[in-house]
Short mmCIF file of C-alpha atoms in Angstrom, two decimals:
data_model
loop_
_atom_site.label_atom_id
_atom_site.label_comp_id
_atom_site.label_asym_id
_atom_site.label_seq_id
_atom_site.Cartn_x
_atom_site.Cartn_y
_atom_site.Cartn_z
CA UNK A 85 -26.49 -6.76 -6.91
CA UNK A 86 -23.81 -4.19 -7.36
CA UNK A 87 -20.41 -5.12 -8.72
CA UNK A 88 -18.81 -3.57 -5.66
CA UNK A 89 -20.94 -5.67 -3.34
CA UNK A 90 -20.25 -8.79 -5.38
CA UNK A 91 -16.51 -8.13 -5.25
CA UNK A 92 -16.58 -8.05 -1.44
CA UNK A 93 -18.85 -11.10 -1.18
CA UNK A 94 -16.64 -13.13 -3.54
CA UNK A 95 -13.46 -12.00 -1.84
CA UNK A 96 -14.89 -12.74 1.62
CA UNK A 97 -16.05 -16.17 0.48
CA UNK A 98 -12.58 -17.05 -0.83
CA UNK A 99 -10.94 -15.77 2.35
CA UNK A 100 -13.23 -17.82 4.57
CA UNK A 101 -12.61 -20.94 2.45
CA UNK A 102 -8.93 -20.53 3.33
CA UNK A 103 -9.69 -19.93 7.03
CA UNK A 104 -8.56 -16.33 6.64
CA UNK A 105 -10.33 -13.37 8.20
CA UNK A 106 -9.65 -10.33 6.00
CA UNK A 107 -11.02 -6.81 5.80
CA UNK A 108 -13.27 -7.94 2.95
CA UNK A 109 -14.97 -10.41 5.32
CA UNK A 110 -15.75 -7.55 7.69
CA UNK A 111 -17.06 -5.32 4.90
CA UNK A 112 -19.20 -8.10 3.41
CA UNK A 113 -20.61 -9.06 6.81
CA UNK A 114 -21.39 -5.49 7.82
CA UNK A 115 -23.08 -4.59 4.53
CA UNK A 116 -25.11 -7.81 4.56
CA UNK A 117 -26.22 -7.29 8.17
CA UNK A 118 -27.04 -3.64 7.51
CA UNK A 119 -29.03 -4.49 4.38
CA UNK A 120 -30.94 -7.38 5.97
CA UNK A 121 -31.70 -5.37 9.12
CA UNK A 122 -32.85 -2.35 7.09
CA UNK A 123 -34.99 -4.52 4.81
CA UNK A 124 -36.50 -6.39 7.76
CA UNK A 125 -37.23 -3.15 9.58
CA UNK A 126 -38.84 -1.70 6.45
CA UNK A 127 -41.08 -4.73 5.96
CA UNK A 128 -41.99 -4.76 9.66
CA UNK A 129 -42.81 -1.04 9.68
CA UNK A 130 -45.07 -1.20 6.65
CA UNK A 131 -46.84 -4.46 7.56
CA UNK A 132 -47.62 -3.20 11.07
CA UNK A 133 -48.43 0.40 10.15
CA UNK A 134 -50.70 0.81 13.21
CA UNK A 135 -47.90 0.40 15.75
CA UNK A 136 -46.71 3.79 17.04
CA UNK A 137 -43.24 2.38 17.87
CA UNK A 138 -42.73 1.05 14.36
CA UNK A 139 -44.04 4.25 12.81
CA UNK A 140 -41.18 6.11 14.49
CA UNK A 141 -38.67 3.56 13.16
CA UNK A 142 -39.57 4.10 9.47
CA UNK A 143 -36.92 6.79 9.11
CA UNK A 144 -34.32 4.49 10.70
CA UNK A 145 -35.09 1.76 8.17
CA UNK A 146 -34.20 4.11 5.31
CA UNK A 147 -30.93 5.02 7.03
CA UNK A 148 -29.97 1.37 7.43
CA UNK A 149 -30.75 0.65 3.78
CA UNK A 150 -28.63 3.62 2.69
CA UNK A 151 -25.63 2.63 4.84
CA UNK A 152 -24.66 -0.47 2.84
CA UNK A 153 -23.80 1.36 -0.41
CA UNK A 154 -22.16 4.21 1.54
CA UNK A 155 -19.96 1.72 3.37
CA UNK A 156 -19.01 0.05 0.08
CA UNK A 157 -18.21 3.42 -1.47
CA UNK A 158 -15.98 4.48 1.42
CA UNK A 159 -14.07 1.19 1.52
CA UNK A 160 -13.64 1.08 -2.27
CA UNK A 161 -12.37 4.67 -2.18
CA UNK A 162 -9.83 3.64 0.46
CA UNK A 163 -8.75 0.65 -1.62
CA UNK A 164 -8.28 2.90 -4.65
CA UNK A 165 -6.14 5.34 -2.64
CA UNK A 166 -4.08 2.45 -1.28
CA UNK A 167 -3.59 1.06 -4.80
CA UNK A 168 -2.40 4.45 -6.07
CA UNK A 169 0.00 4.81 -3.16
CA UNK A 170 1.42 1.35 -3.87
CA UNK A 171 1.90 2.22 -7.54
CA UNK A 172 3.72 5.44 -6.65
CA UNK A 173 5.91 3.61 -4.14
CA UNK A 174 6.77 0.92 -6.70
CA UNK A 175 7.62 3.60 -9.28
CA UNK A 176 9.81 5.44 -6.76
CA UNK A 177 11.64 2.22 -5.88
CA UNK A 178 12.23 1.43 -9.56
CA UNK A 179 13.60 4.93 -10.03
CA UNK A 180 15.82 4.52 -6.98
CA UNK A 181 17.18 1.21 -8.23
CA UNK A 182 17.77 2.68 -11.69
CA UNK A 183 19.77 5.52 -10.12
CA UNK A 184 22.11 3.12 -8.34
CA UNK A 185 25.57 3.09 -9.92
CA UNK A 186 26.72 -0.16 -11.51
CA UNK A 187 30.45 0.47 -11.04
CA UNK A 188 32.80 1.89 -8.42
CA UNK A 189 36.27 3.44 -8.52
CA UNK A 190 38.22 1.07 -6.26
CA UNK A 191 41.79 1.52 -4.97
CA UNK A 192 43.96 -1.44 -5.93
CA UNK A 193 46.92 -1.79 -3.54
CA UNK A 194 48.71 -4.18 -5.93
CA UNK A 195 48.78 -1.42 -8.59
CA UNK A 196 50.52 1.09 -6.35
CA UNK A 197 47.26 2.38 -4.89
CA UNK A 198 45.81 3.50 -8.21
CA UNK A 199 42.06 3.49 -8.73
CA UNK A 200 40.31 1.27 -11.25
CA UNK A 201 36.65 1.15 -12.23
CA UNK A 202 35.04 -2.21 -11.47
CA UNK A 203 31.51 -3.67 -11.25
CA UNK A 204 29.74 -3.37 -7.90
CA UNK A 205 29.44 -7.16 -7.68
CA UNK A 206 33.23 -7.34 -7.20
CA UNK A 207 33.22 -4.80 -4.35
CA UNK A 208 34.29 -6.37 -1.05
CA UNK A 209 34.23 -5.33 2.58
CA UNK A 210 37.24 -3.13 3.28
CA UNK A 211 37.69 -1.86 -0.29
CA UNK A 212 38.44 1.84 -0.58
CA UNK A 213 36.43 3.74 -3.18
CA UNK A 214 36.83 7.20 -4.66
CA UNK A 215 33.69 9.29 -4.83
CA UNK A 216 33.97 12.11 -7.36
CA UNK A 217 32.00 15.33 -7.13
CA UNK A 218 28.45 14.77 -8.37
CA UNK A 219 28.73 10.99 -8.49
CA UNK A 220 26.56 8.54 -6.57
CA UNK A 221 27.75 6.42 -3.69
CA UNK A 222 28.24 2.84 -4.88
CA UNK A 223 28.04 1.39 -1.36
CA UNK A 224 27.70 2.28 2.28
CA UNK A 225 30.93 3.26 3.96
CA UNK A 226 33.06 5.58 6.07
CA UNK A 227 35.04 8.60 4.85
CA UNK A 228 38.70 7.71 5.38
CA UNK A 229 40.39 10.54 3.54
CA UNK A 230 39.23 13.94 2.32
CA UNK A 231 35.81 15.44 2.87
CA UNK A 232 32.80 17.02 1.26
CA UNK A 233 29.06 17.23 1.40
CA UNK A 234 26.51 14.74 0.15
CA UNK A 235 22.87 15.06 -0.83
CA UNK A 236 21.21 12.86 1.80
CA UNK A 237 17.64 13.60 0.70
CA UNK A 238 17.40 10.18 -0.94
CA UNK A 239 18.09 8.52 2.42
CA UNK A 240 16.20 10.89 4.72
CA UNK A 241 13.18 11.35 2.48
CA UNK A 242 13.44 15.15 2.55
CA UNK A 243 13.05 17.12 -0.65
CA UNK A 244 16.34 18.06 -2.28
#
């Protein structure tokens, strides 16, 4: 038994115990069927060597026996690629969250409209914030006064 095959059999068994039909169930079932069919065909071909029909099927038996490990290899390769993609996505999200500002320059009407730095948690709907050149946007909003350009690559996914 290969460790890869055992992984899929164990995973499929657990999934079926929980009445769940996962990809691992399909992989385990297909590799088992392919292996049993190939083994049965091989035994049948060599025990009935006189039969012309079975003689022609000998090559097919080898193909069926070879398909199980190939299928496991392809699916495990896909799982590895998916795992790497998830790790990269998680790392990118952590980086994105780390880049988020923790404070905002908020206009306080009670102080004659002057701006004061305050934590983002205290930011409320309708507050007016000042965005300095090169700073990050603390929240989503609408430009009320002034103008400028912003690097939207973080939102659009384009390279900067």
